[in-house]
Amino acid sequence: MKLAYYPGCVLPTSGKEYDMSTREVFSFLGIELQELEDWSCCGATAIYNLDNLLALALPARNLAISEKSGLDMTTPCPTCSYWLWKTQEEMIDNSPNKEKINKALKGTDLEYNGKIGAKHILEVISDDIGVDKINSKVIKPLRGLKVIPYYGCYIVRPPRKNPFDSPENPTSMDRLIDAVGATPISWDMKTKCCGGSVVVSKEEVALKLTYDLLKKAKMLGADCIITPCQQCNLVLDAKQVDVEKVYNDKIDIPILYFTQLLGLAFNISPKKLGLDKNIVTVNRLLNSLGLSSN
Amino acid sequence: MIILDSDIIKLKNCDPNLVKEVIEAGGTNAQMCFSCGTCTGGCPAVYAMDHTPRQIIRMVDLGIKDKIFESNTIWICAGCHTCSLRCPRGVEISKVMSALKSIAIKHGYGADDDPSGPAWYKSFSEVTMRYGRIFEPELMLLFNIKKSKNPIEIIKSMLKEAPLGIKMLKKGKLLLLPERIKGKSHMKIIYENIKRIKAEEDVCSVYLNKLK
């Protein structure tokens, strides 16, 4: 199996460990990821707040490039995955935007016909590869590790037509945690927003929403939280120290990408999974598994 | 309940075209709303809003532009789409909020009271259109410049970001130079095309309104 890989803007920078662990896990699972040639920003949620057509034209440029190669696309970013999906949907649905999308690409030598779509890597791993296959590939079961699955918004919302997971109570990561021998902690904040999209413009709101999540996770005795989203990860991990300061409450919970957790169970070295790049230290967690971050 | 004079909606302040304007900007039909308040009940950020999402949707229906754009609600909304998912009437409230943001930015509504929202979205698009990808250090600088005209404030804001920036840099998680896409002209072409499409549509709608 070979897929076009669309990393999105954050993965080469602040989401570096997500990029590293995704490539490692896919290579371990025998799926070739071919980085999309000359990919560009999908516009994320920010562009939709400026112009609704630009928000479709930017993903269309990337989909058109992928369509040329004939490869289906996958991306680790939930926001990118939504906008790429949405753009294909507008084409398939024959919406009034269909014609406009290609009008917007005119002069770039690119044309998008709606034939190629994109899936989030969580969908590829949990559905296309399957939880049983993941379970059969485990080399080092993560026994005793209590893990909170935090899905965030864009992986399930806005709702898609044929969602791969329930928008109100997703379970794909719960099943993956179970498959790698760890214990998923059940909680009611799986899809409660972390405020990531307003962390720059309305920081105090994002910190409050993040604190609610972290406090609950701490109360439930989690060893770590896993996410499928670099934006959630940024606020939960990199902003955790700010949350602690504002609310005068020590949290100290490691935040891992779900691919990092899978990688550990596949016995991929912590260094290759970028676990030394997480902001909140993961040393205690690794020690409990008999590993070190180097 | 005491009804204040300021609470009474004056017809002359209502813009009957707002519902349509919101749909054209990518929102859904606010007139579908039957005011159940499910959106407000599930909104994680409502505690910080001047008006609840339900009130904003009602205001769109009534066309009360001034109250919508004076309030902080549209800028507080983090676009989590919980409201859109749960709405029994199919109103995608988050998308209505986005449409309202784009209308506010286009006309400069409310930017004097709280420039941070518009500053963020404008900076994001400027950097994206320049390089084809996001370049975080420039995005943050641009945002702080757009947010405040005061150089001391700008420096203060940048210094506040510095500790995280240094941490990221040490861990190899920050690019010091932007990555440019090869098809750099593409961004400009797409942008100009969209401007043209929108201008044609505006001419059309002016013409159609005249025909009425």
Coordinates of C-alpha atoms in Angstrom, one line a residue:
Chain A
M1 CA 0.0 0.0 0.0
K2 CA 1.3 3.4 -0.9
L3 CA -0.3 6.8 0.0
A4 CA 0.5 10.4 -0.7
Y5 CA 1.5 12.0 2.5
Y6 CA 0.3 15.6 3.2
P7 CA 2.1 16.7 6.4
G8 CA 0.5 20.1 6.7
C9 CA 2.3 23.3 7.8
V10 CA 2.8 22.5 11.5
L11 CA 4.4 19.0 11.1
P12 CA 7.8 20.2 9.8
T13 CA 8.0 22.7 12.8
S14 CA 6.3 22.5 16.1
G15 CA 4.7 19.2 15.4
K16 CA 8.0 17.6 14.4
E17 CA 7.6 14.6 16.7
Y18 CA 4.2 13.9 15.2
D19 CA 5.8 13.8 11.7
M20 CA 8.7 11.6 12.9
S21 CA 6.4 9.1 14.7
T22 CA 3.9 9.0 11.8
R23 CA 6.6 8.1 9.3
E24 CA 8.1 5.5 11.7
V25 CA 4.8 3.8 12.4
F26 CA 3.7 3.7 8.8
S27 CA 7.0 2.3 7.7
F28 CA 6.8 -0.4 10.5
L29 CA 3.3 -1.3 9.2
G30 CA 4.6 -1.6 5.7
I31 CA 2.8 1.4 4.2
E32 CA 4.8 3.6 2.0
L33 CA 4.2 7.3 2.5
Q34 CA 5.2 9.5 -0.4
E35 CA 5.3 13.1 0.6
L36 CA 3.1 15.2 -1.7
E37 CA 5.2 17.1 -4.1
D38 CA 5.3 20.9 -3.5
W39 CA 2.3 20.8 -1.1
S40 CA 1.0 24.1 0.2
C41 CA -1.1 25.2 3.2
C42 CA -4.7 24.0 3.2
G43 CA -5.8 27.3 4.8
A44 CA -6.9 25.6 8.0
T45 CA -9.8 27.1 9.9
A46 CA -8.3 30.6 9.8
I47 CA -8.9 31.2 6.0
Y48 CA -12.5 30.2 6.3
N49 CA -13.0 33.1 8.6
L50 CA -11.8 35.4 5.8
D51 CA -13.1 33.9 2.6
N52 CA -15.1 30.7 2.1
L53 CA -14.0 30.1 -1.5
L54 CA -10.3 30.5 -0.7
A55 CA -10.8 27.9 2.0
L56 CA -11.7 25.4 -0.7
A57 CA -9.2 26.6 -3.4
L58 CA -6.2 26.0 -1.2
P59 CA -7.0 22.4 -0.4
A60 CA -7.9 21.9 -4.1
R61 CA -4.4 22.8 -5.2
N62 CA -3.0 20.0 -3.1
L63 CA -5.7 17.5 -4.1
A64 CA -5.1 18.4 -7.8
I65 CA -1.4 17.5 -7.3
S66 CA -2.3 14.2 -5.7
E67 CA -4.8 13.5 -8.4
K68 CA -2.0 13.8 -11.0
S69 CA -0.1 11.0 -9.2
G70 CA -3.2 8.9 -8.7
L71 CA -2.4 8.3 -5.1
D72 CA -5.0 8.6 -2.3
M73 CA -3.9 11.1 0.3
T74 CA -3.4 10.9 4.1
T75 CA -2.6 13.5 6.6
P76 CA -1.9 13.6 10.3
C77 CA -3.6 16.9 10.8
P78 CA -7.4 16.7 11.6
T79 CA -8.0 20.3 10.3
C80 CA -6.3 19.6 7.0
S81 CA -8.2 16.3 6.7
Y82 CA -11.5 18.1 7.2
W83 CA -10.8 20.8 4.6
L84 CA -9.4 18.2 2.1
W85 CA -12.5 16.1 2.6
K86 CA -14.8 19.1 2.4
T87 CA -13.3 20.2 -0.9
Q88 CA -13.7 16.8 -2.5
E89 CA -17.3 16.7 -1.1
E90 CA -18.1 20.0 -2.9
M91 CA -16.9 18.5 -6.2
I92 CA -18.8 15.2 -5.8
D93 CA -22.0 17.0 -4.6
N94 CA -22.0 19.2 -7.7
S95 CA -22.3 22.2 -5.4
P96 CA -22.2 25.7 -6.8
N97 CA -18.6 25.9 -5.6
K98 CA -17.5 23.1 -8.0
E99 CA -17.0 25.3 -11.0
K100 CA -15.6 28.1 -8.9
I101 CA -12.9 25.9 -7.3
N102 CA -11.4 25.2 -10.8
K103 CA -11.9 28.8 -11.8
A104 CA -9.7 29.7 -8.8
L105 CA -7.0 27.3 -10.0
K106 CA -7.0 28.6 -13.5
G107 CA -3.5 29.6 -14.6
T108 CA -1.7 27.2 -12.2
D109 CA -1.7 24.2 -14.7
L110 CA -3.7 22.3 -12.1
E111 CA -7.2 21.0 -12.2
Y112 CA -9.1 19.1 -9.6
N113 CA -11.8 16.6 -10.6
G114 CA -12.8 15.3 -7.2
K115 CA -11.4 11.8 -7.9
I116 CA -8.8 11.8 -5.1
G117 CA -9.7 12.4 -1.5
A118 CA -7.9 12.4 1.8
K119 CA -8.1 10.5 5.1
H120 CA -6.7 11.2 8.5
I121 CA -4.0 8.8 9.6
L122 CA -6.2 7.7 12.5
E123 CA -8.8 6.4 10.1
V124 CA -6.1 4.6 8.0
I125 CA -4.7 3.0 11.0
S126 CA -7.9 2.1 12.9
D127 CA -10.1 1.2 9.9
D128 CA -8.0 0.4 6.8
I129 CA -5.2 -1.4 8.7
G130 CA -7.5 -2.4 11.5
V131 CA -7.1 -2.7 15.3
D132 CA -6.6 -6.5 15.1
K133 CA -3.7 -6.1 12.8
I134 CA -2.2 -3.4 15.1
N135 CA -2.6 -5.8 18.0
S136 CA -0.9 -8.6 16.1
K137 CA 2.1 -6.3 15.4
V138 CA 2.8 -5.4 19.1
I139 CA 6.2 -6.4 20.2
K140 CA 6.3 -4.6 23.6
P141 CA 2.8 -4.5 25.2
L142 CA 2.4 -1.3 27.3
R143 CA 1.0 -3.1 30.3
G144 CA 0.0 -1.0 33.3
L145 CA 0.0 2.3 31.4
K146 CA -3.2 4.3 32.0
V147 CA -3.9 6.4 28.9
I148 CA -6.5 9.1 28.2
P149 CA -7.6 9.3 24.6
Y150 CA -8.3 13.0 23.7
Y151 CA -9.8 13.3 20.2
G152 CA -10.4 17.1 20.1
C153 CA -12.7 18.7 17.5
Y154 CA -11.7 18.4 13.9
I155 CA -11.1 14.6 13.8
V156 CA -14.9 14.2 14.2
R157 CA -16.4 17.6 13.7
P158 CA -17.7 19.3 11.6
P159 CA -19.6 16.0 10.9
R160 CA -18.7 14.2 7.7
K161 CA -21.2 12.3 5.6
N162 CA -19.7 8.8 6.4
P163 CA -17.8 9.4 9.6
F164 CA -15.2 6.8 10.5
D165 CA -15.9 7.3 14.1
S166 CA -18.8 8.6 16.3
P167 CA -18.8 12.4 16.5
E168 CA -20.2 12.3 20.1
N169 CA -18.3 9.3 21.5
P170 CA -15.4 8.3 19.3
T171 CA -13.7 5.0 20.2
S172 CA -11.0 4.4 17.6
M173 CA -8.1 5.6 19.9
D174 CA -9.6 3.7 22.9
R175 CA -9.5 0.5 20.9
L176 CA -5.9 1.3 19.8
I177 CA -4.8 1.9 23.4
D178 CA -6.4 -1.5 24.3
A179 CA -4.7 -3.2 21.3
V180 CA -1.2 -2.1 22.4
G181 CA -1.8 -3.6 25.9
A182 CA -2.3 -0.3 27.8
T183 CA -5.5 0.7 29.7
P184 CA -7.8 3.3 28.1
I185 CA -9.3 5.6 30.7
S186 CA -13.0 6.4 30.0
W187 CA -13.9 10.0 30.4
D188 CA -16.5 12.5 29.3
M189 CA -14.2 15.1 27.7
K190 CA -13.0 13.1 24.6
T191 CA -14.2 15.7 22.2
K192 CA -14.4 18.8 24.3
C193 CA -12.6 21.7 22.7
C194 CA -9.2 22.7 24.0
G195 CA -9.4 26.2 22.5
G196 CA -6.4 25.5 20.2
S197 CA -7.7 27.7 17.4
V198 CA -7.9 30.8 19.6
V199 CA -4.8 30.2 21.6
V200 CA -3.1 33.2 20.0
S201 CA -6.0 35.6 19.6
K202 CA -7.8 34.7 22.8
E203 CA -5.2 33.0 25.0
E204 CA -7.1 33.2 28.3
V205 CA -10.1 31.3 26.8
A206 CA -7.8 28.6 25.4
L207 CA -5.9 28.2 28.7
K208 CA -9.2 27.9 30.6
L209 CA -10.5 25.1 28.3
T210 CA -7.2 23.4 28.4
Y211 CA -7.1 23.6 32.2
D212 CA -10.5 21.9 32.4
L213 CA -9.2 19.0 30.3
L214 CA -5.9 18.6 32.2
K215 CA -7.4 18.9 35.6
K216 CA -9.9 16.1 34.8
A217 CA -7.2 13.9 33.3
K218 CA -5.1 14.4 36.4
M219 CA -8.0 13.6 38.7
L220 CA -8.5 10.3 36.7
G221 CA -4.9 9.3 37.4
A222 CA -3.7 9.3 33.8
D223 CA -0.1 8.4 33.0
C224 CA -0.4 10.3 29.8
I225 CA -2.9 11.8 27.3
I226 CA -2.7 10.9 23.6
T227 CA -4.0 13.1 20.8
P228 CA -4.3 12.8 17.0
C229 CA -4.0 16.6 16.5
Q230 CA -0.9 18.9 16.5
Q231 CA -3.0 21.9 17.6
C232 CA -4.4 20.2 20.6
N233 CA -1.0 18.9 21.4
L234 CA 0.5 22.4 21.2
V235 CA -1.9 23.7 23.9
L236 CA -1.9 20.7 26.1
D237 CA 1.8 20.1 26.0
A238 CA 3.6 23.4 25.2
K239 CA 1.1 25.6 27.0
Q240 CA 0.8 23.3 30.0
V241 CA 3.4 25.4 32.0
D242 CA 1.3 28.5 31.3
V243 CA -1.8 26.8 32.5
E244 CA 0.0 25.7 35.7
K245 CA 1.1 29.3 36.2
V246 CA -2.3 30.9 35.6
Y247 CA -4.3 28.4 37.7
N248 CA -1.5 27.8 40.3
D249 CA -1.9 24.1 40.0
K250 CA 0.8 21.6 39.2
I251 CA -0.4 19.2 36.4
D252 CA 2.7 17.5 34.9
I253 CA 1.0 15.1 32.5
P254 CA 2.9 14.0 29.4
I255 CA 1.1 14.6 26.2
L256 CA 1.9 12.1 23.4
Y257 CA 0.8 11.8 19.9
F258 CA -1.1 8.5 19.4
T259 CA 1.5 7.5 16.9
Q260 CA 4.2 7.9 19.6
L261 CA 2.3 5.5 21.8
L262 CA 1.9 2.9 19.0
G263 CA 5.6 3.3 18.1
L264 CA 6.5 2.4 21.7
A265 CA 4.5 -0.8 21.5
F266 CA 6.2 -1.6 18.2
N267 CA 9.5 -1.3 20.0
I268 CA 10.6 1.7 17.9
S269 CA 13.2 3.7 19.8
P270 CA 11.9 6.8 21.7
K271 CA 14.5 8.9 19.9
K272 CA 13.1 7.9 16.5
L273 CA 9.6 8.7 17.8
G274 CA 10.8 12.2 18.8
L275 CA 9.9 11.6 22.4
D276 CA 12.8 13.9 23.4
K277 CA 10.9 16.7 21.6
N278 CA 7.8 16.6 23.8
I279 CA 7.7 19.7 26.0
V280 CA 6.4 18.1 29.2
T281 CA 9.0 15.5 30.0
V282 CA 8.1 11.9 29.3
N283 CA 11.1 10.4 31.2
R284 CA 9.0 9.0 34.1
L285 CA 6.6 7.4 31.6
L286 CA 9.5 5.8 29.7
N287 CA 11.2 4.7 32.9
S288 CA 8.1 2.9 33.9
L289 CA 8.4 1.0 30.6
G290 CA 12.1 0.3 31.2
L291 CA 13.1 2.8 28.5
S292 CA 14.9 6.2 28.3
S293 CA 14.3 9.1 25.9
N294 CA 17.8 8.7 24.4
Chain B
M1 CA -38.4 41.8 34.2
I2 CA -37.7 45.4 33.4
I3 CA -37.4 46.1 29.7
L4 CA -34.9 48.9 29.0
D5 CA -35.2 51.2 26.1
S6 CA -31.9 49.9 24.8
D7 CA -33.3 46.4 24.7
I8 CA -36.1 47.3 22.3
I9 CA -35.1 46.4 18.7
K10 CA -35.5 49.4 16.4
L11 CA -36.5 48.4 12.9
K12 CA -34.3 51.1 11.4
N13 CA -31.3 49.3 12.9
C14 CA -32.2 46.0 11.3
D15 CA -30.6 44.8 8.0
P16 CA -33.0 42.3 6.4
N17 CA -30.2 41.2 4.1
L18 CA -27.9 39.9 6.8
V19 CA -29.3 36.3 6.7
K20 CA -28.5 36.2 3.0
E21 CA -25.1 37.9 3.4
V22 CA -24.2 35.2 6.0
I23 CA -25.2 32.4 3.7
E24 CA -23.1 33.9 0.8
A25 CA -20.1 34.2 3.1
G26 CA -20.3 30.4 3.8
G27 CA -22.7 30.3 6.7
T28 CA -26.0 28.4 6.8
N29 CA -29.6 29.7 7.1
A30 CA -30.1 31.3 10.5
Q31 CA -33.8 31.4 9.9
M32 CA -34.0 27.6 10.4
C33 CA -33.3 28.2 14.1
F34 CA -36.3 27.6 16.6
S35 CA -34.3 29.0 19.5
C36 CA -34.0 25.7 21.5
G37 CA -30.6 26.8 22.9
T38 CA -28.9 23.4 22.3
C39 CA -26.0 25.4 20.8
T40 CA -25.5 27.5 23.9
G41 CA -25.9 24.5 26.2
G42 CA -23.0 22.7 24.6
C43 CA -20.7 25.7 23.9
P44 CA -17.5 25.3 25.9
A45 CA -16.6 29.0 25.5
V46 CA -20.0 30.6 26.3
Y47 CA -18.8 31.7 29.7
A48 CA -16.6 34.3 28.1
M49 CA -19.1 35.5 25.5
D50 CA -21.2 38.8 25.7
H51 CA -24.0 37.1 23.9
T52 CA -24.8 33.4 23.7
P53 CA -24.6 31.6 20.3
R54 CA -28.4 31.3 20.4
Q55 CA -28.7 35.0 20.8
I56 CA -26.3 35.7 17.9
I57 CA -28.3 33.4 15.6
R58 CA -31.5 35.2 16.5
M59 CA -29.7 38.5 15.9
V60 CA -28.7 37.3 12.4
D61 CA -32.3 36.4 11.7
L62 CA -33.4 39.9 12.8
G63 CA -30.5 41.6 11.1
I64 CA -29.2 43.4 14.2
K65 CA -25.8 44.1 12.9
D66 CA -24.6 46.6 15.4
K67 CA -25.2 44.4 18.4
I68 CA -23.5 41.4 16.7
F69 CA -20.4 43.2 15.8
E70 CA -20.1 45.1 19.1
S71 CA -20.1 41.8 21.0
N72 CA -17.0 39.7 21.6
T73 CA -18.9 36.4 20.8
I74 CA -17.8 35.8 17.2
W75 CA -14.1 36.3 18.2
I76 CA -14.4 34.0 21.3
C77 CA -15.9 31.2 19.3
A78 CA -13.1 28.6 18.8
G79 CA -15.0 26.9 15.9
C80 CA -15.3 23.6 17.7
H81 CA -18.5 22.8 15.8
T82 CA -20.2 21.1 18.8
C83 CA -23.2 23.4 18.2
S84 CA -23.3 22.5 14.5
L85 CA -23.2 18.8 15.3
R86 CA -26.1 19.0 17.8
C87 CA -28.4 21.6 16.2
P88 CA -31.7 19.8 15.5
R89 CA -32.5 22.3 12.7
G90 CA -29.3 21.9 10.8
V91 CA -27.9 25.3 11.4
E92 CA -24.2 25.1 11.3
I93 CA -23.7 27.7 14.0
S94 CA -19.9 27.6 13.9
K95 CA -20.0 28.3 10.1
V96 CA -22.4 31.2 10.8
M97 CA -19.8 32.6 13.3
S98 CA -17.0 32.2 10.6
A99 CA -19.2 34.0 8.1
L100 CA -19.8 36.8 10.6
K101 CA -16.1 37.0 11.2
S102 CA -15.4 37.4 7.5
I103 CA -18.1 40.1 7.1
A104 CA -16.6 41.9 10.1
I105 CA -13.1 41.8 8.7
K106 CA -14.2 42.8 5.3
H107 CA -16.0 45.9 6.6
G108 CA -13.7 46.6 9.6
Y109 CA -16.6 46.2 12.1
G110 CA -15.7 46.0 15.7
A111 CA -11.9 46.0 15.1
D112 CA -11.3 49.2 17.1
D113 CA -12.6 47.6 20.4
D114 CA -10.8 44.3 20.0
P115 CA -8.3 44.0 17.2
S116 CA -6.9 40.6 18.1
G117 CA -9.3 38.4 16.2
P118 CA -9.1 40.2 12.9
A119 CA -5.3 40.6 13.4
W120 CA -4.9 36.9 13.7
Y121 CA -6.9 35.8 10.7
K122 CA -5.3 38.6 8.5
S123 CA -1.8 37.7 9.6
F124 CA -2.4 34.0 8.9
S125 CA -3.6 34.6 5.4
E126 CA -0.8 37.1 4.6
V127 CA 1.9 34.7 5.6
T128 CA 0.2 31.7 3.8
M129 CA -0.2 33.7 0.6
R130 CA 3.4 34.9 0.8
Y131 CA 5.2 31.6 1.2
G132 CA 2.5 29.0 0.4
R133 CA 3.0 27.6 3.9
I134 CA 2.8 28.9 7.4
F135 CA 6.0 30.4 8.9
E136 CA 5.4 30.7 12.6
P137 CA 7.9 33.3 13.7
E138 CA 6.7 35.8 11.1
L139 CA 3.1 35.0 11.8
M140 CA 3.6 35.9 15.5
L141 CA 5.4 39.1 14.7
L142 CA 2.8 40.2 12.1
F143 CA 0.0 39.4 14.5
N144 CA 1.5 41.5 17.3
I145 CA 2.1 44.4 15.0
K146 CA -1.5 44.3 13.6
K147 CA -2.9 43.9 17.1
S148 CA -1.1 46.9 18.6
K149 CA 0.3 50.1 17.0
N150 CA 2.4 50.7 20.1
P151 CA 6.0 49.5 19.6
I152 CA 6.5 48.9 23.4
E153 CA 3.4 46.7 23.4
I154 CA 4.7 44.8 20.4
I155 CA 8.0 44.2 22.0
K156 CA 6.4 43.1 25.3
S157 CA 4.1 40.6 23.4
M158 CA 7.1 39.2 21.5
L159 CA 9.1 38.8 24.7
K160 CA 6.2 37.0 26.3
E161 CA 6.4 34.4 23.5
A162 CA 10.2 34.2 23.7
P163 CA 10.6 31.4 26.4
L164 CA 8.4 29.0 24.4
G165 CA 10.2 30.0 21.2
I166 CA 13.6 29.2 22.7
K167 CA 12.4 25.9 24.0
M168 CA 11.0 25.0 20.6
L169 CA 14.2 26.1 18.9
K170 CA 16.4 23.9 21.2
K171 CA 14.2 20.9 20.4
G172 CA 14.5 21.5 16.7
K173 CA 10.8 22.4 16.5
L174 CA 11.1 25.9 15.0
L175 CA 12.2 26.9 11.5
L176 CA 14.3 30.1 11.4
L177 CA 13.7 30.6 7.7
P178 CA 10.4 30.1 5.8
E179 CA 9.9 27.1 3.5
R180 CA 8.7 28.4 0.2
I181 CA 6.7 26.3 -2.2
K182 CA 8.1 25.9 -5.7
G183 CA 4.9 27.0 -7.3
K184 CA 5.1 30.3 -5.4
S185 CA 3.2 32.1 -8.2
H186 CA 0.3 29.8 -7.5
M187 CA -0.8 31.5 -4.3
K188 CA -0.9 34.9 -6.1
I189 CA -2.8 33.4 -9.1
I190 CA -5.4 31.7 -6.8
Y191 CA -5.8 34.9 -4.8
E192 CA -6.3 37.1 -7.9
N193 CA -8.7 34.5 -9.4
I194 CA -10.8 34.6 -6.3
K195 CA -10.9 38.3 -6.1
R196 CA -12.1 38.3 -9.7
I197 CA -14.8 35.7 -9.1
K198 CA -16.1 37.6 -6.0
A199 CA -16.1 40.9 -7.9
E200 CA -18.2 39.3 -10.7
E201 CA -20.6 37.9 -8.2
D202 CA -20.9 41.3 -6.5
V203 CA -21.7 42.9 -9.9
C204 CA -24.4 40.2 -10.4
S205 CA -26.0 40.7 -7.1
V206 CA -26.1 44.5 -7.5
Y207 CA -27.7 44.0 -10.9
L208 CA -30.3 41.5 -9.6
N209 CA -31.2 43.7 -6.7
K210 CA -31.9 46.5 -9.2
L211 CA -34.1 44.3 -11.2
K212 CA -36.2 43.6 -8.1

